[in-house]
PDB file of C-alpha atoms in Angstrom:
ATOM      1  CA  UNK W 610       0.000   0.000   0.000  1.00 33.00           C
ATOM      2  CA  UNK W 611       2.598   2.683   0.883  1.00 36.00           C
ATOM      3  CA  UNK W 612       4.127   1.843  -2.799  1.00 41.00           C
ATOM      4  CA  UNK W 613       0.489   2.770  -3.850  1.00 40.00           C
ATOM      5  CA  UNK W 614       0.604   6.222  -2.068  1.00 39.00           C
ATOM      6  CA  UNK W 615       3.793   6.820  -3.897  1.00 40.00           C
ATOM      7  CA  UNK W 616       2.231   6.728  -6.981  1.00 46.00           C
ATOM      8  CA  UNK W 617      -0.656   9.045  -5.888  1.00 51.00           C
ATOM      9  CA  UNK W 618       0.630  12.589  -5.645  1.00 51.00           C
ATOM     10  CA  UNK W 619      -1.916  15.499  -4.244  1.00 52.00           C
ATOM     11  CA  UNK W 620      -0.678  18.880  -4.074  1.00 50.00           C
ATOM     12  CA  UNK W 621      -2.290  21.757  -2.901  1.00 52.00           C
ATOM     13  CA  UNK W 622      -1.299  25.411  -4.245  1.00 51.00           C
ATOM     14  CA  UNK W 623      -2.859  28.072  -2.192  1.00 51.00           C
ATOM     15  CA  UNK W 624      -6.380  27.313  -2.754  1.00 68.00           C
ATOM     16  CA  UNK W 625      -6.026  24.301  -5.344  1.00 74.00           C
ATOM     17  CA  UNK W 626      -6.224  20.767  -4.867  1.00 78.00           C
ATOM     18  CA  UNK W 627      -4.267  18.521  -7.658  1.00 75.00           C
ATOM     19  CA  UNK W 628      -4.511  14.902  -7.455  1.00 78.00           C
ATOM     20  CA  UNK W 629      -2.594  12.934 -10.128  1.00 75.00           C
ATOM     21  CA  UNK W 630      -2.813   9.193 -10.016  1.00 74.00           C
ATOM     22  CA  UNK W 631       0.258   9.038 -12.437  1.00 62.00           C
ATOM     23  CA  UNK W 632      -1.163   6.550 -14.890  1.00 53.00           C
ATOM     24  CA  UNK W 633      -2.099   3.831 -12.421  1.00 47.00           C
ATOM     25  CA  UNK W 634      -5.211   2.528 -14.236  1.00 48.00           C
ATOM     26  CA  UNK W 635      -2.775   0.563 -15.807  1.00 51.00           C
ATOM     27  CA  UNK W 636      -0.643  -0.542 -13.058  1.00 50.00           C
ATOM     28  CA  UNK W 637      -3.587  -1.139 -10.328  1.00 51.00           C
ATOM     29  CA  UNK W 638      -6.864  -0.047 -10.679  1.00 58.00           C
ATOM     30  CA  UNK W 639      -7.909   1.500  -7.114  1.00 66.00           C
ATOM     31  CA  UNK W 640     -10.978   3.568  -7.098  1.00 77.00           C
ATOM     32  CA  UNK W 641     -10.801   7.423  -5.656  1.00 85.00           C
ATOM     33  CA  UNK W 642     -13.907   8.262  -3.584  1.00 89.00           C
ATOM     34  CA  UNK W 643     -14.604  11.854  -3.272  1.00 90.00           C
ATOM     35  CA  UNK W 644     -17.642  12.710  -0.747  1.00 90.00           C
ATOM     36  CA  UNK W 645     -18.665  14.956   1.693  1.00 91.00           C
ATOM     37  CA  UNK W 646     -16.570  16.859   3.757  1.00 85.00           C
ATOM     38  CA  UNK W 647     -13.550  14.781   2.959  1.00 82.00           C
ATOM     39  CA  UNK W 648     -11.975  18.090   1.521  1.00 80.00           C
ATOM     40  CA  UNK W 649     -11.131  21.367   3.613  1.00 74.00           C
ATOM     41  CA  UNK W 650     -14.167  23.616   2.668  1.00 69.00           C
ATOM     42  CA  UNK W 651     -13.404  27.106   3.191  1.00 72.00           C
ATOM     43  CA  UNK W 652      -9.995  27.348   0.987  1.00 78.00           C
ATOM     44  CA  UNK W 653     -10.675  25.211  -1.958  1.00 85.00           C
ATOM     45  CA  UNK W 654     -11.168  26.733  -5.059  1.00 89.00           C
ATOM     46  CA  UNK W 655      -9.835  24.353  -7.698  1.00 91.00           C
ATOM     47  CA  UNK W 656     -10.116  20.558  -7.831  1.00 91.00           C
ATOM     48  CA  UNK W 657      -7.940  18.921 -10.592  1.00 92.00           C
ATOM     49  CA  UNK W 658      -7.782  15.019 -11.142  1.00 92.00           C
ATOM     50  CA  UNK W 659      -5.985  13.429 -13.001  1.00 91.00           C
ATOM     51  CA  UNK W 660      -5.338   9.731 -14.407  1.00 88.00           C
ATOM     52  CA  UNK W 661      -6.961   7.740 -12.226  1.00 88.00           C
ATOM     53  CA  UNK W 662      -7.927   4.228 -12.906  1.00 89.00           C
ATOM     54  CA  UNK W 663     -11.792   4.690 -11.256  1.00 92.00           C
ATOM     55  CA  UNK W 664     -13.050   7.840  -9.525  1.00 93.00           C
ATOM     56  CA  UNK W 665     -16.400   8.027  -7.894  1.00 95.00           C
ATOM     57  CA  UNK W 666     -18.363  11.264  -6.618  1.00 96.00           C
ATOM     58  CA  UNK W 667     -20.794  10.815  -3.520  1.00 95.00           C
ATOM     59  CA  UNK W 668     -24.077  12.715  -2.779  1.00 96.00           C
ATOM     60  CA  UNK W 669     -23.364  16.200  -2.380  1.00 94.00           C
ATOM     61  CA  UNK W 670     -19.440  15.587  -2.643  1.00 94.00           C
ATOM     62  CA  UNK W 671     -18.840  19.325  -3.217  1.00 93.00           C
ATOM     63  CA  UNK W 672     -22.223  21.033  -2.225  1.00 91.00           C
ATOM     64  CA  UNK W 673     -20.194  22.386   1.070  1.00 89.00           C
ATOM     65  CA  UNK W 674     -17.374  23.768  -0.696  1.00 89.00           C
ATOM     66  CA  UNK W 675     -18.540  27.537  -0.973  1.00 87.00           C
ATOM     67  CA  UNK W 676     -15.213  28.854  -2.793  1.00 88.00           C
ATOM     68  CA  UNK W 677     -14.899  26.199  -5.060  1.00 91.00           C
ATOM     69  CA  UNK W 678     -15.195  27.624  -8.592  1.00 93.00           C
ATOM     70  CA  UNK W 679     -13.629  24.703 -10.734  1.00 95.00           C
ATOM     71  CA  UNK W 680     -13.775  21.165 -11.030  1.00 96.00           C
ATOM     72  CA  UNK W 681     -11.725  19.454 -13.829  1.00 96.00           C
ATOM     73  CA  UNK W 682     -11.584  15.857 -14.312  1.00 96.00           C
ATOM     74  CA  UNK W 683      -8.864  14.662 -16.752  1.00 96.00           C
ATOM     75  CA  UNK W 684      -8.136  10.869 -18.218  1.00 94.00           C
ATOM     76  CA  UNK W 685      -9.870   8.805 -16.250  1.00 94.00           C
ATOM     77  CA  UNK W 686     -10.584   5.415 -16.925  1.00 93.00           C
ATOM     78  CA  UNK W 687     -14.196   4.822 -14.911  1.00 95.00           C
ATOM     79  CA  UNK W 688     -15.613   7.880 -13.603  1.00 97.00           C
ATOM     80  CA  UNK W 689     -18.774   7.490 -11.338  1.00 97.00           C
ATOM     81  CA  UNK W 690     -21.660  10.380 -10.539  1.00 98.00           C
ATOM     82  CA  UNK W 691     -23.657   9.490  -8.068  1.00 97.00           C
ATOM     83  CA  UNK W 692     -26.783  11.125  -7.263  1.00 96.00           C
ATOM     84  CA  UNK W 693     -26.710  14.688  -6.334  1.00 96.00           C
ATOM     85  CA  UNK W 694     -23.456  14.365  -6.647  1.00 96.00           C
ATOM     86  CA  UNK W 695     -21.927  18.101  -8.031  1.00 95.00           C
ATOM     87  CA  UNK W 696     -24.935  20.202  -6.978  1.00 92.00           C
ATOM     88  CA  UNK W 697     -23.354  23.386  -6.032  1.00 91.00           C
ATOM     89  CA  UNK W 698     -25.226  26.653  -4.462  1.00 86.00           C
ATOM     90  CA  UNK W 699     -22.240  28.231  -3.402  1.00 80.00           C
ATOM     91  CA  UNK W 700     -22.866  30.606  -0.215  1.00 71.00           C
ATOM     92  CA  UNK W 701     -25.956  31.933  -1.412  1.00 65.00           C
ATOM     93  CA  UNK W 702     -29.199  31.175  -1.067  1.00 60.00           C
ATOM     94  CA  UNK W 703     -31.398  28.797  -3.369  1.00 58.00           C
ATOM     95  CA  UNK W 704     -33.712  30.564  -3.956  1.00 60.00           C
ATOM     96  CA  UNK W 705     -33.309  32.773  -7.512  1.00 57.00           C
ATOM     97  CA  UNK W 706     -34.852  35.623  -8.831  1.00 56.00           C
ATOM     98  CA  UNK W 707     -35.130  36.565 -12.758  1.00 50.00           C
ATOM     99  CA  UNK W 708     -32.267  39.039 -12.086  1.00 55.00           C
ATOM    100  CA  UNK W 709     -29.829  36.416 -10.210  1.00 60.00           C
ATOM    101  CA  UNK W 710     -28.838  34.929 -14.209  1.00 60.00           C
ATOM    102  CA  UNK W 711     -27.593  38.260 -15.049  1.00 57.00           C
ATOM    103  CA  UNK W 712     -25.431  39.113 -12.206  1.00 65.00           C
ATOM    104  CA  UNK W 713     -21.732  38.224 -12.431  1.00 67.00           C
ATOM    105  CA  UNK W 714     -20.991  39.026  -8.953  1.00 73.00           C
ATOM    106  CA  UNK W 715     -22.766  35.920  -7.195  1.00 78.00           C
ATOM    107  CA  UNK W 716     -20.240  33.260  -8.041  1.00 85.00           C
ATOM    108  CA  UNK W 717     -20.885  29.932 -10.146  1.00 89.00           C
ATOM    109  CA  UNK W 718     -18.754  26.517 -10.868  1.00 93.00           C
ATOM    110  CA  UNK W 719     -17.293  25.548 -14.031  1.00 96.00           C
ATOM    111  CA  UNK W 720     -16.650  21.731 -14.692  1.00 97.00           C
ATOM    112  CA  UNK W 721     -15.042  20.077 -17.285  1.00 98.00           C
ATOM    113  CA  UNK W 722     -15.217  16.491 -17.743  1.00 98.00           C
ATOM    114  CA  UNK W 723     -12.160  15.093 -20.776  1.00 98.00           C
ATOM    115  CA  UNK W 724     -10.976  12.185 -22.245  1.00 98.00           C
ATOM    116  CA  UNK W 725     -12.567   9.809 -19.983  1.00 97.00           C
ATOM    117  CA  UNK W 726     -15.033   6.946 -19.595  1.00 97.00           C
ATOM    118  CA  UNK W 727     -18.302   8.408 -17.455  1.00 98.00           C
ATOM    119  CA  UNK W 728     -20.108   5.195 -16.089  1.00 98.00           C
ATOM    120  CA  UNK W 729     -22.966   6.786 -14.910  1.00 97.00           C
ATOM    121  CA  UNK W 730     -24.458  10.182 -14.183  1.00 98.00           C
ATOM    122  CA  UNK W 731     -26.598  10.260 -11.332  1.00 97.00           C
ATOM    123  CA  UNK W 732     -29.958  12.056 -10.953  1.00 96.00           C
ATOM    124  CA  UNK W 733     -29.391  16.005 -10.075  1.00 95.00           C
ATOM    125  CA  UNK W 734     -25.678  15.380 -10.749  1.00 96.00           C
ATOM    126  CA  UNK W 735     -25.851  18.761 -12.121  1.00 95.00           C
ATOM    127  CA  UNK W 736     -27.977  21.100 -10.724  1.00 91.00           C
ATOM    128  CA  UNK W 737     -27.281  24.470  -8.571  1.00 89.00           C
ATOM    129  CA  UNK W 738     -25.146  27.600 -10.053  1.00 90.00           C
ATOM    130  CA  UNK W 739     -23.430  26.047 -12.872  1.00 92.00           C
ATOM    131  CA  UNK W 740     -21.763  28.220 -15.024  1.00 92.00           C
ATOM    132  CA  UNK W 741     -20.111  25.751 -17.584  1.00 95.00           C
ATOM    133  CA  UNK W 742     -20.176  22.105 -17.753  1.00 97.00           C
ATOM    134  CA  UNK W 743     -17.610  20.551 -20.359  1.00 98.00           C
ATOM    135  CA  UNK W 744     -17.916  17.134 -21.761  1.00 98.00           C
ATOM    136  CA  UNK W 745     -14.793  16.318 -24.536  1.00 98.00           C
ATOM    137  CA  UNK W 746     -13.832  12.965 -25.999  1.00 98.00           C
ATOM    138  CA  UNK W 747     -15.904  11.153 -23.354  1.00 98.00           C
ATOM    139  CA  UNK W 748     -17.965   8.064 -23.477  1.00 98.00           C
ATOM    140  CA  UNK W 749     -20.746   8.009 -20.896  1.00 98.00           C
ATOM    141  CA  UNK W 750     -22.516   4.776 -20.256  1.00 98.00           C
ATOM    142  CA  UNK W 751     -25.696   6.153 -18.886  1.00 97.00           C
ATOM    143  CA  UNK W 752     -27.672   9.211 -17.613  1.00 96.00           C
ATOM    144  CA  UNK W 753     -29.962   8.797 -15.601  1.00 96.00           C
ATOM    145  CA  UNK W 754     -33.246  11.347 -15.302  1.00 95.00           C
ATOM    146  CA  UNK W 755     -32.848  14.419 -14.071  1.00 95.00           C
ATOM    147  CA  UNK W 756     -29.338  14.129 -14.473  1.00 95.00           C
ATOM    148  CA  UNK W 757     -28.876  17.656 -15.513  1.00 94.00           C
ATOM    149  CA  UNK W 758     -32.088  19.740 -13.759  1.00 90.00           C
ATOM    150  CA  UNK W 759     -32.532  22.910 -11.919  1.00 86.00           C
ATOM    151  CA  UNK W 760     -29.055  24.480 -12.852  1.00 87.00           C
ATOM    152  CA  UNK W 761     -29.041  27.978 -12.442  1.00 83.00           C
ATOM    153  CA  UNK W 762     -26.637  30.759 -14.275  1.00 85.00           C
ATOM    154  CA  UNK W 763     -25.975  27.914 -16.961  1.00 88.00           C
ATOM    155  CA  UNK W 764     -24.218  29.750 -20.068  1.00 89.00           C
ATOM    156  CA  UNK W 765     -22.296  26.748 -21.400  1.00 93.00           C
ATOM    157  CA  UNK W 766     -22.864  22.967 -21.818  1.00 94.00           C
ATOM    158  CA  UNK W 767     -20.613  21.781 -24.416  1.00 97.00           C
ATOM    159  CA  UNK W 768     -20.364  17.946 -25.577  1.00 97.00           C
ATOM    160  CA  UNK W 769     -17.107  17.668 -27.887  1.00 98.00           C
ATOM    161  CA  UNK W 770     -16.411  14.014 -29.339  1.00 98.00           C
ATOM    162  CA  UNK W 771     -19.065  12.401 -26.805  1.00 98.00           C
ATOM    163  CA  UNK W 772     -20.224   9.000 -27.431  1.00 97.00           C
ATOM    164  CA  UNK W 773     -23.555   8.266 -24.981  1.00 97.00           C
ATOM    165  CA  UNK W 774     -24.753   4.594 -24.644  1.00 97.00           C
ATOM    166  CA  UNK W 775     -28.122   5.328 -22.532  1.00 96.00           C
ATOM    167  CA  UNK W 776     -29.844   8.340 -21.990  1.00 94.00           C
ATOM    168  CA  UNK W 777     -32.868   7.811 -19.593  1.00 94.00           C
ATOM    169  CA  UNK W 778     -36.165  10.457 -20.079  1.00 93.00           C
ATOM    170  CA  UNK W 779     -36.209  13.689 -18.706  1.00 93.00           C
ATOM    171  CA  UNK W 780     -32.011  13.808 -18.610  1.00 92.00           C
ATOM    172  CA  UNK W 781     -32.155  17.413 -19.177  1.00 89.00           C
ATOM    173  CA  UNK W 782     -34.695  19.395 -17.264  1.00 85.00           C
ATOM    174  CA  UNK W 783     -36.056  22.503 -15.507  1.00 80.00           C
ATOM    175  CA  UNK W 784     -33.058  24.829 -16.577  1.00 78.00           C
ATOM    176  CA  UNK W 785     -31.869  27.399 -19.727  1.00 79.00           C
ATOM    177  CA  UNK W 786     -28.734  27.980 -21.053  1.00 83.00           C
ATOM    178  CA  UNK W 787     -27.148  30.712 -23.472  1.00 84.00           C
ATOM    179  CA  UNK W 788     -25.008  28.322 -25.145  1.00 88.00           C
ATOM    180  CA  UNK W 789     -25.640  24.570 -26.414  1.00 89.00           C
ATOM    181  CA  UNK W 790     -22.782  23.331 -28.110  1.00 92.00           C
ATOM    182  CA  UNK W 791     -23.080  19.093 -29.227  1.00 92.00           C
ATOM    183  CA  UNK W 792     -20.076  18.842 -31.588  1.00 96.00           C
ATOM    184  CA  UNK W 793     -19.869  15.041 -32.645  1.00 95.00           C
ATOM    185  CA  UNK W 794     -21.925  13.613 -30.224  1.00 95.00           C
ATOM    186  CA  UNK W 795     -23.345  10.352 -31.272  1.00 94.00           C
ATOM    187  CA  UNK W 796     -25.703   8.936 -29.025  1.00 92.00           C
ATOM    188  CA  UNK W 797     -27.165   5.130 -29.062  1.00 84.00           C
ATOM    189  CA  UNK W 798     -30.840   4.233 -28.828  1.00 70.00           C
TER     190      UNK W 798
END
């Protein structure tokens, strides 16, 4: 095990948390469990990971982290959502008013998901003050309903070279967004 934790470097610059796995997917396929409250709050305003052999998001894994502002998620081999898994309010309340999409000083979360293999996106995976979600050259097994719902300042959801196996009804619902971008998606039915 301590030959494992070699392999697994996490650095943290000011407010940034890096994780890289250093290509172990291929050496021994551990799975990383991000969840609740297993990451300092108050600082963290970046979360970076990086080749990891299976990486798996609990319920509300980053709904407490009020800073946070990016999450990027970067050649994994099996990446997991689970339900309610990157809903993110920020320190705000919930509650929105017609002028809240407008405003650029309440503070929103940009994720990027790329060349990876998504297993499954839970329901309300996305949902909350979203600014951006990212999806390029990634294959995503399923999504479930209401994977993407109530999502609030939403100006970008790209899909870039995105092959999806199973989309369940009602994936995308309850939200508006400036910018739809599906650039060779191909999606099986």
């Amino acid at each position: 095990m301590t030959d494992l934790l070699k392999k697994t470097s996490i650095y943290t610059h000011f407010s940034a948390i890096y994780i890289y796995c250093l290509n172990l997917k291929f050496i021994f396929p551990f799975q990383m469990y991000i969840q609740r409250n297993a990451i300092a709050g108050f600082d963290t305003s970046i979360i970076e990971i990086n080749d990891c052999a299976k990486l798996r998001f609990g319920p509300n894994a980053v709904s407490d982290l009020r800073n946070l502002r990016k999450v990027s998620v970067n050649n994994i081999g099996s990446v997991t959502f689970e339900q309610n898994s990157l809903n993110w309010y920020g320190y705000r309340d919930i509650n929105i008013n017609q002028e809240e999409r407008f405003d650029l000083s309440i503070p929103s979360l940009k994720i990027s998901i790329r060349d990876s293999t998504v297993k499954s996106v839970g329901s309300q995976t996305f949902s909350g003050r979203i600014n951006e979600i990212l999806f390029e050259h990634v294959t995503i097994d399923t999504i479930d309903a209401f994977a993407f719902t109530n999502l609030m300042q939403t100006e970008n959801l790209v899909m870039r070279n995105v092959e999806i196996k199973d989309v369940k009804p009602q994936s995308f619902k309850k939200f508006g967004t400036e910018i739809l971008i599906l650039d060779g998606v191909n999606v099986e039915f």
